[in-house]
Amino acid sequence: MTGADVGVRVAELRAIKESVELGPSPGASEAQHARGKLTVRERLDLLFDPGTFREIEQLRRHRATGFGLEDRRPHTDGVVTGWGKVDGRRVFVYAHDFRIFGGSLGEAHAQKIHKVMDLALAAGAPLVSLSDGAGARIQEGVTALAGYGGIFRRNVAASGVIPQISVMLGPCAGGAAYSPALTDYVFMVRDIAQMYITGPDVVQAVTGERISHDELGGAQVHSTVSGASAFLYDTEEECLEEVRHLLSLLPSNNRELPPAVVPSDPAGRRTAALSELVPADPARSYDMRAVIEEIIDDGDLFEVHAHWATNIICGLGRLDGHVVGIVANQPASLAGVLDINASEKAARFVQTCDAFSIPLVTLVDVPGFLPGSGQEHDGVIRHGAKLLYAYCAATVPRVQVILRKAYGGAYIVMDSRSIGADLSFAWPTNEIAVMGAEGAANVVFRREIAASDDPEAARAQRVKQYRQELMHPYYAAERGLVDDVIDPAGTRQVLVDALEVLRAKHVALPERKHGNPPF
């Protein structure tokens, strides 16, 4: 073969690749835009640093026959796979191309995804999926279903080893929805993303219920009701920018620490505003987000599940340039009680932070678990135990700060010293007890109060006594259950110092195949 022949072949190759990158047709791209969605390569341009994306298996085509498939064999088979860089760090991706077979999964499509998942795990780098597919390719039958099985198996193999992020930018129906559920974080965009196991037509046929795609499994539903989505955004551009932000807070794999930055916020900055933000009266509400933003670097909290189980806050931030996970009761929602959803949300977050070596800071202001037959019958014991298990199993540095009240079992569950917190600090406004003084007096002294000539006066006197003897701010410190009672204005410095001391923490785990958490 002459040099001229090679030149012809190279030109042919270039033409084929340019055609592939343009997509199946201008009309297909226009139809994608008409749905309010970006094309797959527009999305990749937003996700990766310019010029860093390296595509693999671009020329792959399916080999299926029947139902007219043998006459339609587009390159990529409806999924783009490869890797690129986000802020200079390598990230792997697979992204459905809805313009080709509706992004549906067939044998070749699945094998491309399997390949890039294996590469991500071997390279020790995060994996992002940009989902916009119509599910299994019906024309390919069981081979398509087997392809999903290979994805799920790899999701589980990579769990806790590399970060896995699912970005829902279109439909995700049937068994396909289980892959996002197995990953660490799910992002969804309003109006264009849906996830469900059975679609509206099946729901109506089986139950008679009429419901739209968005009402059944839209972004709003999964971000506020089901909790299947951790993040909700209005546009793809905003969503993909926040995916980049999340990646900047995560390590590439479980053998690395999260990336640290040079802080612009002084470690010793006083947090005097906290005394004004948090009322001393335990019955008064306030927004815990304001407390967190006062403590962490530059007030920058990347909140997870911000719209679901709002009585607890979970999010990532930095202290002195180092990434930390924040878990905090939210008195502005349900008075900050723990319930089923809050327990599950926090347990998942604690577990994820522990998997990726992210230290945990727990801010406590909790009146207890939410009472009621609904919670008990729906399994608050089992779900509350998930959070307890997650904290007890976590080996990362763990620091607790008790701001105000910490009552009953909820105090224990919120990473108390008794379940393994490395350090516990409390403000002078803290009240740690089995229950509030009023409830305790009614239980302990009920006969005495009932027999009194003036029950109200007797109750008030016993409430005062209980509070003075068992609920004063130094009771727990005197018994070694709190390491120090601190000035709220020094909270940031205390946390920075504590986490610095614990940075090299190492825990030797017992030999076992795995624990048996209360799933």
Short mmCIF file of C-alpha atoms in Angstrom, two decimals, residues 240-435:
data_model
loop_
_atom_site.label_atom_id
_atom_site.label_comp_id
_atom_site.label_asym_id
_atom_site.label_seq_id
_atom_site.Cartn_x
_atom_site.Cartn_y
_atom_site.Cartn_z
CA LEU A 240 -23.80 19.31 34.39
CA GLU A 241 -21.98 22.23 35.99
CA GLU A 242 -23.02 20.89 39.39
CA VAL A 243 -21.88 17.38 38.43
CA ARG A 244 -18.45 18.94 37.85
CA HIS A 245 -18.68 20.61 41.27
CA LEU A 246 -19.52 17.32 42.98
CA LEU A 247 -16.59 15.59 41.28
CA SER A 248 -14.29 18.31 42.66
CA LEU A 249 -15.30 17.22 46.19
CA LEU A 250 -14.81 13.47 45.69
CA PRO A 251 -11.65 11.36 45.49
CA SER A 252 -11.03 9.42 42.29
CA ASN A 253 -11.32 6.16 44.21
CA ASN A 254 -11.41 4.68 47.70
CA ARG A 255 -7.60 4.54 47.96
CA GLU A 256 -7.26 8.32 47.72
CA LEU A 257 -8.30 11.20 49.94
CA PRO A 258 -10.68 13.86 48.60
CA PRO A 259 -8.84 16.68 46.83
CA ALA A 260 -7.81 19.49 49.18
CA VAL A 261 -7.49 23.12 48.12
CA VAL A 262 -5.65 26.12 49.49
CA PRO A 263 -8.30 27.80 51.66
CA SER A 264 -9.23 31.44 51.27
CA ASP A 265 -11.21 31.36 54.53
CA PRO A 266 -8.99 31.60 57.66
CA ALA A 267 -9.10 28.51 59.86
CA GLY A 268 -9.26 30.67 62.97
CA ARG A 269 -12.15 32.82 61.80
CA ARG A 270 -14.49 33.48 64.72
CA THR A 271 -18.11 32.39 64.35
CA ALA A 272 -19.63 34.91 66.71
CA ALA A 273 -22.83 35.09 64.63
CA LEU A 274 -23.77 31.60 65.81
CA SER A 275 -24.92 32.90 69.18
CA GLU A 276 -27.49 35.04 67.39
CA LEU A 277 -28.47 32.42 64.80
CA VAL A 278 -29.35 29.75 67.39
CA PRO A 279 -31.89 30.79 70.06
CA ALA A 280 -31.14 29.54 73.56
CA ASP A 281 -34.80 28.57 74.00
CA PRO A 282 -34.99 24.94 72.81
CA ALA A 283 -38.58 25.46 71.66
CA ARG A 284 -37.68 28.18 69.15
CA SER A 285 -36.95 27.31 65.54
CA TYR A 286 -34.06 28.41 63.31
CA ASP A 287 -32.46 27.43 60.01
CA MET A 288 -29.54 25.05 60.52
CA ARG A 289 -28.26 25.88 57.01
CA ALA A 290 -27.27 29.32 58.27
CA VAL A 291 -25.26 27.66 61.05
CA ILE A 292 -23.46 25.36 58.62
CA GLU A 293 -22.69 28.19 56.22
CA GLU A 294 -21.19 30.20 59.07
CA ILE A 295 -18.87 27.33 60.01
CA ILE A 296 -17.60 25.91 56.70
CA ASP A 297 -15.20 27.52 54.23
CA ASP A 298 -16.79 30.45 52.38
CA GLY A 299 -20.28 29.26 53.38
CA ASP A 300 -20.22 26.82 50.44
CA LEU A 301 -22.45 23.81 51.24
CA PHE A 302 -23.17 21.28 48.49
CA GLU A 303 -26.38 19.84 49.87
CA VAL A 304 -27.52 16.30 49.02
CA HIS A 305 -31.27 15.52 48.91
CA ALA A 306 -32.07 19.15 49.69
CA HIS A 307 -35.76 18.66 48.84
CA TRP A 308 -36.40 15.31 50.54
CA ALA A 309 -36.49 14.48 54.26
CA THR A 310 -35.86 18.15 54.97
CA ASN A 311 -35.78 17.61 58.75
CA ILE A 312 -32.16 16.55 58.34
CA ILE A 313 -29.41 18.23 56.31
CA CYS A 314 -26.67 16.27 54.56
CA GLY A 315 -24.03 17.92 52.44
CA LEU A 316 -20.40 18.32 51.48
CA GLY A 317 -18.27 21.33 52.25
CA ARG A 318 -14.74 22.21 53.23
CA LEU A 319 -13.01 23.10 56.48
CA ASP A 320 -9.60 24.68 56.05
CA GLY A 321 -9.58 23.43 52.45
CA HIS A 322 -10.33 19.79 53.31
CA VAL A 323 -13.61 18.11 52.30
CA VAL A 324 -16.01 17.14 55.10
CA GLY A 325 -19.46 15.59 55.19
CA ILE A 326 -22.01 17.47 57.29
CA VAL A 327 -25.01 15.78 58.93
CA ALA A 328 -27.27 18.13 60.88
CA ASN A 329 -30.76 18.17 62.32
CA GLN A 330 -32.94 20.92 60.84
CA PRO A 331 -35.14 22.57 63.52
CA ALA A 332 -36.94 24.55 60.78
CA SER A 333 -38.54 21.32 59.49
CA LEU A 334 -40.55 19.06 61.81
CA ALA A 335 -38.54 20.59 64.68
CA GLY A 336 -35.57 18.52 63.49
CA VAL A 337 -36.94 15.14 64.61
CA LEU A 338 -35.62 11.94 63.14
CA ASP A 339 -38.12 9.89 61.18
CA ILE A 340 -38.00 7.11 58.59
CA ASN A 341 -36.97 9.23 55.62
CA ALA A 342 -34.46 11.33 57.57
CA SER A 343 -32.84 8.19 58.98
CA GLU A 344 -32.52 6.60 55.56
CA LYS A 345 -31.22 9.79 53.95
CA ALA A 346 -28.55 10.32 56.60
CA ALA A 347 -27.56 6.63 56.70
CA ARG A 348 -26.90 6.59 52.97
CA PHE A 349 -24.89 9.81 53.22
CA VAL A 350 -22.79 8.58 56.15
CA GLN A 351 -22.10 5.33 54.34
CA THR A 352 -21.02 7.14 51.16
CA CYS A 353 -18.71 9.49 53.06
CA ASP A 354 -17.14 6.57 54.88
CA ALA A 355 -16.58 4.69 51.61
CA PHE A 356 -14.65 7.62 50.15
CA SER A 357 -12.66 8.75 53.20
CA ILE A 358 -14.67 11.92 53.84
CA PRO A 359 -14.61 12.93 57.55
CA LEU A 360 -17.99 13.44 59.21
CA VAL A 361 -19.14 16.43 61.26
CA THR A 362 -22.50 15.93 63.00
CA LEU A 363 -24.39 18.97 64.31
CA VAL A 364 -27.02 17.92 66.82
CA ASP A 365 -30.27 19.62 67.84
CA VAL A 366 -32.78 16.79 67.99
CA PRO A 367 -35.90 16.36 70.15
CA GLY A 368 -36.16 12.62 69.43
CA PHE A 369 -37.76 10.28 66.91
CA LEU A 370 -41.11 11.22 65.41
CA PRO A 371 -43.84 9.48 67.44
CA GLY A 372 -46.95 7.90 65.97
CA SER A 373 -48.44 4.63 64.79
CA GLY A 374 -47.70 5.51 61.16
CA GLN A 375 -43.98 5.70 61.82
CA GLU A 376 -43.97 2.57 63.98
CA HIS A 377 -45.97 0.51 61.53
CA ASP A 378 -43.86 1.66 58.57
CA GLY A 379 -40.71 0.52 60.33
CA VAL A 380 -39.07 3.46 62.08
CA ILE A 381 -37.13 0.97 64.23
CA ARG A 382 -35.70 -0.77 61.18
CA HIS A 383 -34.98 2.46 59.29
CA GLY A 384 -33.58 4.25 62.34
CA ALA A 385 -31.26 1.29 62.81
CA LYS A 386 -29.83 1.98 59.33
CA LEU A 387 -28.45 5.31 60.54
CA LEU A 388 -27.18 3.75 63.75
CA TYR A 389 -25.46 0.99 61.78
CA ALA A 390 -23.91 3.43 59.31
CA TYR A 391 -22.37 5.56 62.05
CA CYS A 392 -21.15 2.57 64.08
CA ALA A 393 -19.51 1.07 60.98
CA ALA A 394 -17.87 4.32 59.82
CA THR A 395 -14.10 4.44 60.28
CA VAL A 396 -13.47 7.98 59.01
CA PRO A 397 -12.81 10.82 61.49
CA ARG A 398 -16.09 11.62 63.28
CA VAL A 399 -16.74 14.79 65.28
CA GLN A 400 -20.03 15.65 67.00
CA VAL A 401 -21.19 19.11 68.10
CA ILE A 402 -24.31 19.40 70.28
CA LEU A 403 -25.84 22.83 69.80
CA ARG A 404 -28.98 22.64 71.91
CA LYS A 405 -31.22 19.70 72.76
CA ALA A 406 -30.26 16.06 72.29
CA TYR A 407 -32.94 13.77 73.68
CA GLY A 408 -33.40 10.04 73.94
CA GLY A 409 -32.37 7.48 71.36
CA ALA A 410 -32.00 10.20 68.75
CA TYR A 411 -29.07 11.64 70.73
CA ILE A 412 -27.34 8.26 70.67
CA VAL A 413 -27.99 7.74 66.95
CA MET A 414 -26.65 11.19 65.98
CA ASP A 415 -23.04 9.98 66.34
CA SER A 416 -22.69 10.20 70.10
CA ARG A 417 -19.46 9.25 71.85
CA SER A 418 -21.09 5.98 72.94
CA ILE A 419 -21.34 4.74 69.33
CA GLY A 420 -17.85 5.76 68.33
CA ALA A 421 -17.57 9.48 67.64
CA ASP A 422 -13.90 10.38 68.03
CA LEU A 423 -14.60 13.74 69.64
CA SER A 424 -17.76 15.35 70.99
CA PHE A 425 -18.20 19.03 71.75
CA ALA A 426 -21.17 20.92 73.14
CA TRP A 427 -22.28 24.51 73.37
CA PRO A 428 -23.26 25.97 76.77
CA THR A 429 -26.88 25.80 75.55
CA ASN A 430 -26.84 21.98 75.28
CA GLU A 431 -29.44 19.79 76.97
CA ILE A 432 -28.65 16.06 76.82
CA ALA A 433 -31.25 13.85 78.46
CA VAL A 434 -33.57 10.90 78.04
CA MET A 435 -36.34 13.38 77.26
#
